[in-house]
Amino acid sequence: MNLLLGIMELVVCFSGVLLMDKLFGKWGLYTWMALAVVFANIQVSKQVDIGGISTALGNVMFASTYLTTDILNEKYGDKASKNAVKIAAAALVAYIIFANFTQLFVPNSYDTVDGAMKIIFAMSVRITTASGVMFVLSNWVDVILYQKIKQKTGGKYMWFRNNVSTILCNCAENFGFSILAFAGTFPIRYCIEVAFAGSIIEMLIAGCDTPFLYLVGYFNRKSGILLEKEDDKQEAVA
């Protein structure tokens, strides 16, 4: 069941990235980055077994951020990719702040969701810090590595730079996060198993996101079809 759900989430998630680019251009991709990092940080606390492998949720959502920055890199340049990482980092900080505010408010006698919200928004400083740090570092390095490989290969072999940068950075993020967030709470062996399992899953996901990166070129030649043209000229102040 979990395996089937994982495959469905992957298809929906990666298709969502392409749809956001088609409808809203780079602004849609910026928005996806912000949404993905928030949802991934909610999912990551849940431990599941997928295909007999123990791992934390959030792998697909986190992986979609690499696909997003790669699309931005290809269509809008590495500066757009770096801007997306900055926006996602800001969204994560905002999520942490307002999630904590939500828990501080005292519910009235009619409230029925406070307990559930405290569970959902419960976050340790350690896990949140580990997640945020590894997310920013891995995505930032991914952008740089992707661009370097693109320059070295003269813009050829998009599949190669996509897979190399995504796999290396995603695996590093998995091991870094698992050790920083869970060592001491769970046995170190389990932390390594989770990181290793997550890395295997991320490698498979990385291979799956490559076709979606190529599909951008075929289906999204015109991006931002729902956006109105903006006039950057400002009227003179009388």
PDB file of C-alpha atoms in Angstrom:
ATOM      1  CA  MET A   1       0.000   0.000   0.000  1.00  0.00           C
ATOM      2  CA  ASN A   2       2.736   2.460   0.976  1.00  0.00           C
ATOM      3  CA  LEU A   3       4.700   1.674  -2.181  1.00  0.00           C
ATOM      4  CA  LEU A   4       1.691   2.392  -4.387  1.00  0.00           C
ATOM      5  CA  LEU A   5       0.996   5.617  -2.495  1.00  0.00           C
ATOM      6  CA  GLY A   6       4.635   6.620  -2.884  1.00  0.00           C
ATOM      7  CA  ILE A   7       4.503   6.128  -6.658  1.00  0.00           C
ATOM      8  CA  MET A   8       1.246   8.081  -6.862  1.00  0.00           C
ATOM      9  CA  GLU A   9       2.693  10.916  -4.780  1.00  0.00           C
ATOM     10  CA  LEU A  10       5.774  11.056  -7.017  1.00  0.00           C
ATOM     11  CA  VAL A  11       3.740  11.346 -10.217  1.00  0.00           C
ATOM     12  CA  VAL A  12       1.371  13.939  -8.745  1.00  0.00           C
ATOM     13  CA  CYS A  13       4.211  15.890  -7.145  1.00  0.00           C
ATOM     14  CA  PHE A  14       6.477  16.101 -10.195  1.00  0.00           C
ATOM     15  CA  SER A  15       3.529  16.792 -12.477  1.00  0.00           C
ATOM     16  CA  GLY A  16       2.594  19.602 -10.106  1.00  0.00           C
ATOM     17  CA  VAL A  17       6.010  21.188 -10.599  1.00  0.00           C
ATOM     18  CA  LEU A  18       5.529  21.173 -14.380  1.00  0.00           C
ATOM     19  CA  LEU A  19       2.005  22.536 -14.048  1.00  0.00           C
ATOM     20  CA  MET A  20       3.162  25.403 -11.824  1.00  0.00           C
ATOM     21  CA  ASP A  21       5.764  26.334 -14.426  1.00  0.00           C
ATOM     22  CA  LYS A  22       3.232  26.105 -17.238  1.00  0.00           C
ATOM     23  CA  LEU A  23       0.659  28.247 -15.469  1.00  0.00           C
ATOM     24  CA  PHE A  24       2.814  30.714 -13.567  1.00  0.00           C
ATOM     25  CA  GLY A  25       6.358  30.513 -14.927  1.00  0.00           C
ATOM     26  CA  LYS A  26       9.250  31.025 -12.535  1.00  0.00           C
ATOM     27  CA  TRP A  27       6.883  32.602  -9.987  1.00  0.00           C
ATOM     28  CA  GLY A  28       4.996  29.329  -9.834  1.00  0.00           C
ATOM     29  CA  LEU A  29       8.251  27.458  -9.273  1.00  0.00           C
ATOM     30  CA  TYR A  30       9.208  29.865  -6.479  1.00  0.00           C
ATOM     31  CA  THR A  31       5.828  29.173  -4.896  1.00  0.00           C
ATOM     32  CA  TRP A  32       6.305  25.420  -5.235  1.00  0.00           C
ATOM     33  CA  MET A  33       9.659  25.622  -3.455  1.00  0.00           C
ATOM     34  CA  ALA A  34       8.040  27.387  -0.498  1.00  0.00           C
ATOM     35  CA  LEU A  35       5.142  24.925  -0.328  1.00  0.00           C
ATOM     36  CA  ALA A  36       7.366  21.862  -0.745  1.00  0.00           C
ATOM     37  CA  VAL A  37       9.741  22.717   2.077  1.00  0.00           C
ATOM     38  CA  VAL A  38       6.848  23.354   4.488  1.00  0.00           C
ATOM     39  CA  PHE A  39       4.973  20.137   3.623  1.00  0.00           C
ATOM     40  CA  ALA A  40       8.184  18.092   3.631  1.00  0.00           C
ATOM     41  CA  ASN A  41       9.020  19.290   7.125  1.00  0.00           C
ATOM     42  CA  ILE A  42       5.563  18.236   8.308  1.00  0.00           C
ATOM     43  CA  GLN A  43       5.875  14.818   6.672  1.00  0.00           C
ATOM     44  CA  VAL A  44       9.455  14.080   7.757  1.00  0.00           C
ATOM     45  CA  SER A  45       8.516  13.232  11.353  1.00  0.00           C
ATOM     46  CA  LYS A  46       6.417  10.260  10.210  1.00  0.00           C
ATOM     47  CA  GLN A  47       8.304   6.968   9.969  1.00  0.00           C
ATOM     48  CA  VAL A  48       7.044   4.395   7.447  1.00  0.00           C
ATOM     49  CA  ASP A  49       8.058   1.187   5.680  1.00  0.00           C
ATOM     50  CA  ILE A  50       8.095   1.308   1.881  1.00  0.00           C
ATOM     51  CA  GLY A  51       8.901  -1.899   0.056  1.00  0.00           C
ATOM     52  CA  GLY A  52      10.317  -3.336   3.275  1.00  0.00           C
ATOM     53  CA  ILE A  53      12.590  -0.324   3.807  1.00  0.00           C
ATOM     54  CA  SER A  54      12.220   1.879   6.887  1.00  0.00           C
ATOM     55  CA  THR A  55      12.368   5.581   6.084  1.00  0.00           C
ATOM     56  CA  ALA A  56      10.909   8.958   6.968  1.00  0.00           C
ATOM     57  CA  LEU A  57       8.289  10.597   4.788  1.00  0.00           C
ATOM     58  CA  GLY A  58       9.077  13.795   2.930  1.00  0.00           C
ATOM     59  CA  ASN A  59      11.460  12.233   0.412  1.00  0.00           C
ATOM     60  CA  VAL A  60       9.289  12.987  -2.593  1.00  0.00           C
ATOM     61  CA  MET A  61       8.507  16.552  -1.543  1.00  0.00           C
ATOM     62  CA  PHE A  62      12.164  17.271  -0.817  1.00  0.00           C
ATOM     63  CA  ALA A  63      13.167  15.673  -4.131  1.00  0.00           C
ATOM     64  CA  SER A  64      10.735  17.936  -5.977  1.00  0.00           C
ATOM     65  CA  THR A  65      12.759  20.951  -4.832  1.00  0.00           C
ATOM     66  CA  TYR A  66      15.771  19.621  -6.765  1.00  0.00           C
ATOM     67  CA  LEU A  67      13.643  19.171  -9.867  1.00  0.00           C
ATOM     68  CA  THR A  68      12.350  22.713  -9.371  1.00  0.00           C
ATOM     69  CA  THR A  69      15.805  24.288  -9.085  1.00  0.00           C
ATOM     70  CA  ASP A  70      17.008  22.277 -12.094  1.00  0.00           C
ATOM     71  CA  ILE A  71      14.098  23.578 -14.194  1.00  0.00           C
ATOM     72  CA  LEU A  72      14.814  27.113 -13.018  1.00  0.00           C
ATOM     73  CA  ASN A  73      18.483  26.632 -13.882  1.00  0.00           C
ATOM     74  CA  GLU A  74      17.667  25.414 -17.376  1.00  0.00           C
ATOM     75  CA  LYS A  75      15.010  28.005 -18.240  1.00  0.00           C
ATOM     76  CA  TYR A  76      15.849  31.063 -16.184  1.00  0.00           C
ATOM     77  CA  GLY A  77      19.471  30.703 -15.062  1.00  0.00           C
ATOM     78  CA  ASP A  78      21.331  29.824 -11.882  1.00  0.00           C
ATOM     79  CA  LYS A  79      20.437  33.133 -10.197  1.00  0.00           C
ATOM     80  CA  ALA A  80      16.749  32.184 -10.385  1.00  0.00           C
ATOM     81  CA  SER A  81      17.592  28.814  -8.796  1.00  0.00           C
ATOM     82  CA  LYS A  82      19.450  30.500  -5.947  1.00  0.00           C
ATOM     83  CA  ASN A  83      16.555  32.915  -5.435  1.00  0.00           C
ATOM     84  CA  ALA A  84      14.225  29.928  -5.148  1.00  0.00           C
ATOM     85  CA  VAL A  85      16.383  28.411  -2.398  1.00  0.00           C
ATOM     86  CA  LYS A  86      16.369  31.730  -0.517  1.00  0.00           C
ATOM     87  CA  ILE A  87      12.582  32.009  -0.810  1.00  0.00           C
ATOM     88  CA  ALA A  88      12.145  28.425   0.418  1.00  0.00           C
ATOM     89  CA  ALA A  89      14.421  29.110   3.394  1.00  0.00           C
ATOM     90  CA  ALA A  90      12.350  32.182   4.271  1.00  0.00           C
ATOM     91  CA  ALA A  91       9.143  30.133   3.969  1.00  0.00           C
ATOM     92  CA  LEU A  92      10.567  27.534   6.350  1.00  0.00           C
ATOM     93  CA  VAL A  93      11.439  30.208   8.921  1.00  0.00           C
ATOM     94  CA  ALA A  94       7.925  31.680   8.604  1.00  0.00           C
ATOM     95  CA  TYR A  95       6.395  28.221   9.061  1.00  0.00           C
ATOM     96  CA  ILE A  96       8.409  27.628  12.241  1.00  0.00           C
ATOM     97  CA  ILE A  97       7.447  31.010  13.694  1.00  0.00           C
ATOM     98  CA  PHE A  98       3.717  30.742  13.035  1.00  0.00           C
ATOM     99  CA  ALA A  99       3.533  27.060  13.959  1.00  0.00           C
ATOM    100  CA  ASN A 100       4.850  28.032  17.381  1.00  0.00           C
ATOM    101  CA  PHE A 101       2.406  30.932  17.645  1.00  0.00           C
ATOM    102  CA  THR A 102      -0.428  28.494  16.884  1.00  0.00           C
ATOM    103  CA  GLN A 103       0.563  26.311  19.824  1.00  0.00           C
ATOM    104  CA  LEU A 104       0.741  29.246  22.241  1.00  0.00           C
ATOM    105  CA  PHE A 105      -2.852  30.407  21.783  1.00  0.00           C
ATOM    106  CA  VAL A 106      -5.196  29.098  24.494  1.00  0.00           C
ATOM    107  CA  PRO A 107      -8.246  27.345  22.965  1.00  0.00           C
ATOM    108  CA  ASN A 108     -11.754  28.084  24.156  1.00  0.00           C
ATOM    109  CA  SER A 109     -14.347  25.551  25.245  1.00  0.00           C
ATOM    110  CA  TYR A 110     -15.670  25.097  21.693  1.00  0.00           C
ATOM    111  CA  ASP A 111     -12.308  24.095  20.215  1.00  0.00           C
ATOM    112  CA  THR A 112     -11.909  20.522  18.986  1.00  0.00           C
ATOM    113  CA  VAL A 113      -8.589  20.611  17.111  1.00  0.00           C
ATOM    114  CA  ASP A 114      -6.034  22.098  19.513  1.00  0.00           C
ATOM    115  CA  GLY A 115      -4.666  18.717  20.585  1.00  0.00           C
ATOM    116  CA  ALA A 116      -4.239  17.513  17.020  1.00  0.00           C
ATOM    117  CA  MET A 117      -2.641  20.788  15.929  1.00  0.00           C
ATOM    118  CA  LYS A 118      -0.150  20.623  18.786  1.00  0.00           C
ATOM    119  CA  ILE A 119       0.856  17.164  17.615  1.00  0.00           C
ATOM    120  CA  ILE A 120       1.175  18.282  13.978  1.00  0.00           C
ATOM    121  CA  PHE A 121       3.065  21.466  14.802  1.00  0.00           C
ATOM    122  CA  ALA A 122       5.152  19.925  17.575  1.00  0.00           C
ATOM    123  CA  MET A 123       8.755  20.339  16.553  1.00  0.00           C
ATOM    124  CA  SER A 124      12.005  19.952  18.357  1.00  0.00           C
ATOM    125  CA  VAL A 125      14.616  22.632  17.855  1.00  0.00           C
ATOM    126  CA  ARG A 126      17.071  19.931  16.902  1.00  0.00           C
ATOM    127  CA  ILE A 127      14.998  18.321  14.143  1.00  0.00           C
ATOM    128  CA  THR A 128      13.860  21.651  12.736  1.00  0.00           C
ATOM    129  CA  THR A 129      17.383  23.061  12.709  1.00  0.00           C
ATOM    130  CA  ALA A 130      18.819  19.917  11.115  1.00  0.00           C
ATOM    131  CA  SER A 131      16.124  19.911   8.444  1.00  0.00           C
ATOM    132  CA  GLY A 132      16.489  23.600   7.627  1.00  0.00           C
ATOM    133  CA  VAL A 133      20.278  23.592   7.529  1.00  0.00           C
ATOM    134  CA  MET A 134      20.547  20.482   5.381  1.00  0.00           C
ATOM    135  CA  PHE A 135      17.788  21.663   3.043  1.00  0.00           C
ATOM    136  CA  VAL A 136      19.473  25.010   2.339  1.00  0.00           C
ATOM    137  CA  LEU A 137      22.982  23.559   2.050  1.00  0.00           C
ATOM    138  CA  SER A 138      22.034  20.636  -0.198  1.00  0.00           C
ATOM    139  CA  ASN A 139      19.885  22.740  -2.543  1.00  0.00           C
ATOM    140  CA  TRP A 140      22.463  25.512  -2.740  1.00  0.00           C
ATOM    141  CA  VAL A 141      25.231  23.031  -3.592  1.00  0.00           C
ATOM    142  CA  ASP A 142      22.899  21.338  -6.096  1.00  0.00           C
ATOM    143  CA  VAL A 143      22.408  24.628  -7.942  1.00  0.00           C
ATOM    144  CA  ILE A 144      26.150  25.285  -8.089  1.00  0.00           C
ATOM    145  CA  LEU A 145      27.060  21.724  -9.073  1.00  0.00           C
ATOM    146  CA  TYR A 146      24.360  21.592 -11.746  1.00  0.00           C
ATOM    147  CA  GLN A 147      25.609  24.836 -13.287  1.00  0.00           C
ATOM    148  CA  LYS A 148      29.265  23.724 -13.162  1.00  0.00           C
ATOM    149  CA  ILE A 149      28.506  20.443 -14.932  1.00  0.00           C
ATOM    150  CA  LYS A 150      26.402  22.312 -17.491  1.00  0.00           C
ATOM    151  CA  GLN A 151      29.324  24.629 -18.257  1.00  0.00           C
ATOM    152  CA  LYS A 152      31.851  21.787 -18.433  1.00  0.00           C
ATOM    153  CA  THR A 153      29.685  19.788 -20.854  1.00  0.00           C
ATOM    154  CA  GLY A 154      28.783  22.773 -23.009  1.00  0.00           C
ATOM    155  CA  GLY A 155      25.100  22.505 -22.142  1.00  0.00           C
ATOM    156  CA  LYS A 156      24.907  18.875 -23.323  1.00  0.00           C
ATOM    157  CA  TYR A 157      23.811  15.775 -21.401  1.00  0.00           C
ATOM    158  CA  MET A 158      21.069  17.313 -19.304  1.00  0.00           C
ATOM    159  CA  TRP A 159      20.245  13.853 -17.892  1.00  0.00           C
ATOM    160  CA  PHE A 160      23.806  13.574 -16.594  1.00  0.00           C
ATOM    161  CA  ARG A 161      23.967  16.873 -14.727  1.00  0.00           C
ATOM    162  CA  ASN A 162      20.454  16.352 -13.398  1.00  0.00           C
ATOM    163  CA  ASN A 163      21.198  12.929 -11.931  1.00  0.00           C
ATOM    164  CA  VAL A 164      24.705  13.628 -10.654  1.00  0.00           C
ATOM    165  CA  SER A 165      23.829  16.860  -8.849  1.00  0.00           C
ATOM    166  CA  THR A 166      20.518  15.565  -7.489  1.00  0.00           C
ATOM    167  CA  ILE A 167      21.789  12.183  -6.303  1.00  0.00           C
ATOM    168  CA  LEU A 168      24.938  13.505  -4.631  1.00  0.00           C
ATOM    169  CA  CYS A 169      23.198  16.382  -2.862  1.00  0.00           C
ATOM    170  CA  ASN A 170      20.101  14.397  -1.933  1.00  0.00           C
ATOM    171  CA  CYS A 171      22.119  11.535  -0.425  1.00  0.00           C
ATOM    172  CA  ALA A 172      24.298  13.986   1.494  1.00  0.00           C
ATOM    173  CA  GLU A 173      21.145  15.686   2.773  1.00  0.00           C
ATOM    174  CA  ASN A 174      19.720  12.337   3.901  1.00  0.00           C
ATOM    175  CA  PHE A 175      22.760  11.306   5.901  1.00  0.00           C
ATOM    176  CA  GLY A 176      23.330  14.788   7.306  1.00  0.00           C
ATOM    177  CA  PHE A 177      19.730  15.162   8.434  1.00  0.00           C
ATOM    178  CA  SER A 178      19.382  11.650   9.875  1.00  0.00           C
ATOM    179  CA  ILE A 179      22.523  11.983  11.983  1.00  0.00           C
ATOM    180  CA  LEU A 180      21.913  15.557  13.122  1.00  0.00           C
ATOM    181  CA  ALA A 181      18.220  15.056  13.871  1.00  0.00           C
ATOM    182  CA  PHE A 182      17.945  11.529  15.268  1.00  0.00           C
ATOM    183  CA  ALA A 183      21.325  10.381  16.640  1.00  0.00           C
ATOM    184  CA  GLY A 184      20.868   9.852  20.360  1.00  0.00           C
ATOM    185  CA  THR A 185      17.092   9.668  20.060  1.00  0.00           C
ATOM    186  CA  PHE A 186      17.270   6.518  17.955  1.00  0.00           C
ATOM    187  CA  PRO A 187      20.168   4.044  17.876  1.00  0.00           C
ATOM    188  CA  ILE A 188      22.919   5.241  15.525  1.00  0.00           C
ATOM    189  CA  ARG A 189      22.515   2.045  13.517  1.00  0.00           C
ATOM    190  CA  TYR A 190      18.858   2.865  12.883  1.00  0.00           C
ATOM    191  CA  CYS A 191      19.790   6.430  11.891  1.00  0.00           C
ATOM    192  CA  ILE A 192      22.253   5.096   9.330  1.00  0.00           C
ATOM    193  CA  GLU A 193      19.694   2.567   8.083  1.00  0.00           C
ATOM    194  CA  VAL A 194      17.112   5.328   7.643  1.00  0.00           C
ATOM    195  CA  ALA A 195      19.662   7.521   5.840  1.00  0.00           C
ATOM    196  CA  PHE A 196      20.798   4.646   3.622  1.00  0.00           C
ATOM    197  CA  ALA A 197      17.231   3.626   2.841  1.00  0.00           C
ATOM    198  CA  GLY A 198      16.305   7.223   2.136  1.00  0.00           C
ATOM    199  CA  SER A 199      19.306   7.552  -0.176  1.00  0.00           C
ATOM    200  CA  ILE A 200      18.271   4.463  -2.148  1.00  0.00           C
ATOM    201  CA  ILE A 201      14.785   5.870  -2.485  1.00  0.00           C
ATOM    202  CA  GLU A 202      16.189   9.265  -3.492  1.00  0.00           C
ATOM    203  CA  MET A 203      18.341   7.661  -6.206  1.00  0.00           C
ATOM    204  CA  LEU A 204      15.252   6.007  -7.647  1.00  0.00           C
ATOM    205  CA  ILE A 205      13.334   9.266  -7.410  1.00  0.00           C
ATOM    206  CA  ALA A 206      16.197  11.140  -9.087  1.00  0.00           C
ATOM    207  CA  GLY A 207      15.999   8.761 -12.023  1.00  0.00           C
ATOM    208  CA  CYS A 208      12.261   9.356 -12.207  1.00  0.00           C
ATOM    209  CA  ASP A 209      12.528  13.155 -12.230  1.00  0.00           C
ATOM    210  CA  THR A 210      14.758  13.213 -15.334  1.00  0.00           C
ATOM    211  CA  PRO A 211      11.876  12.533 -17.784  1.00  0.00           C
ATOM    212  CA  PHE A 212       9.912  15.348 -16.163  1.00  0.00           C
ATOM    213  CA  LEU A 213      12.851  17.705 -16.707  1.00  0.00           C
ATOM    214  CA  TYR A 214      12.831  16.821 -20.412  1.00  0.00           C
ATOM    215  CA  LEU A 215       9.050  17.161 -20.563  1.00  0.00           C
ATOM    216  CA  VAL A 216       9.406  20.800 -19.551  1.00  0.00           C
ATOM    217  CA  GLY A 217      11.072  21.483 -22.883  1.00  0.00           C
ATOM    218  CA  TYR A 218       8.279  19.804 -24.844  1.00  0.00           C
ATOM    219  CA  PHE A 219       5.161  20.951 -23.019  1.00  0.00           C
ATOM    220  CA  ASN A 220       6.172  24.176 -21.320  1.00  0.00           C
ATOM    221  CA  ARG A 221       7.690  26.171 -24.147  1.00  0.00           C
ATOM    222  CA  LYS A 222       5.417  29.010 -23.101  1.00  0.00           C
ATOM    223  CA  SER A 223       5.347  29.401 -19.332  1.00  0.00           C
ATOM    224  CA  GLY A 224       3.181  31.560 -17.112  1.00  0.00           C
ATOM    225  CA  ILE A 225       0.090  31.413 -19.310  1.00  0.00           C
ATOM    226  CA  LEU A 226      -2.178  32.568 -16.479  1.00  0.00           C
ATOM    227  CA  LEU A 227      -0.082  35.562 -15.525  1.00  0.00           C
ATOM    228  CA  GLU A 228      -0.938  39.016 -16.737  1.00  0.00           C
ATOM    229  CA  LYS A 229       1.820  41.077 -18.251  1.00  0.00           C
ATOM    230  CA  GLU A 230       3.212  43.565 -15.784  1.00  0.00           C
ATOM    231  CA  ASP A 231       4.189  47.103 -16.600  1.00  0.00           C
ATOM    232  CA  ASP A 232       7.426  47.778 -14.762  1.00  0.00           C
ATOM    233  CA  LYS A 233       7.211  51.498 -15.486  1.00  0.00           C
ATOM    234  CA  GLN A 234       6.136  53.487 -12.491  1.00  0.00           C
ATOM    235  CA  GLU A 235       3.972  56.526 -12.886  1.00  0.00           C
ATOM    236  CA  ALA A 236       5.659  59.763 -11.974  1.00  0.00           C
ATOM    237  CA  VAL A 237       4.627  61.089  -8.618  1.00  0.00           C
ATOM    238  CA  ALA A 238       3.075  64.484  -8.973  1.00  0.00           C
TER     239      ALA A 238
END
